[in-house]
C-alpha angles and dihedrals in degrees: 000000000000097000091187091062094034100054095061089052092053092043087052089050095052092047089052090049093246111152118224116212093184146326118244121221137173090204095236086136096062114122108156138333094267095052091045090049088052095051093046094050088055093051090049089055091058089054098262108142100167138053120199102211121195116230116175145112089258092058089043091063087072106016128055114233090229085074094050089050090048094053087045091053094046089053096053093046089055105045096257117136119235121222102191113204099222120355096180088078097057092087091053095049094046090061091062126062101288091203093062139059118246132205120231089248086062091056087049089054094050100037101026140263097292095054094104092052092048093056094087090057089068099047138355119270126191106233095223135088116020089350089075096062089043102052100027092091096052105040133065118270130220128222115247091244092060092047090055096051099079107015109129100073098051094051096039090056094053095051097041091047112094097172094091120029137128140224116216127213093263092064095260130145109228110196116227112319096323102137112202097025118098147142133193118279090230086069091063119110095034138073113276119243102255085198091059102037103043097160094046087053091054097048095045099048102025106021125213088329094064093045090050096051091042089054094047100043098039106030103024098245116174119185113257089213135031090225135041133187092242146323092289089054089055093041091053096052090048091051092050090050092052095042088057090055091051102050091162094052095231098118098047112019091166084074093092149186100029088217091072094060095043086070108097113236125227108231 
């Protein structure tokens, strides 16, 4: 957490009358208790009274649990509430070396080969983005033909629902949890140009089936596999394919940010 950059954002939100329920953190910024207390005190001054603190095996791949516990202790010492997401993993993380990071395979070695499969029982996981590569080996797959049967409703709900969305650091609006799909915030509040956002048009009005047919007929797309985890899995593969055909980003500007598509996929 870069408090020097975060504080102006929080101050602007207060000035604009935007209420802040909590600030979410993975605790990567933790150095020591003194530093953590100073950061949290500054947050409290801006009206932030709760920190959502990430606790899971996925975060533990990159951030030692000791840092998480350090931030939690600093919150409690300075009157800031803790929203642990999710606390049910705390016992698991405590059984491993808290000063080190641990791969998912290490969790499986300690808790058994079905540990990865059991994680969604503890909290909801959107089966998209990175989760596709993580859970594809452990969950049943669906054939392409089955995924394409009922595709419109699942996609249209995502794009029409404004109760959950993200704004990235580039000033782009990300609908729902559709990682790798975005458009500038300046275009919110007015109809999107279908001639500019060809892929969004397909997904909104025709779902994954529309995107699939568009990619096959116009751009020579052929599925790499016969079966996929879900429609998000197939959609992501199609978008990777189209992104690599459109290196300058002029054909499909909604395939953003570039960094999402720079990550290799596990097929």
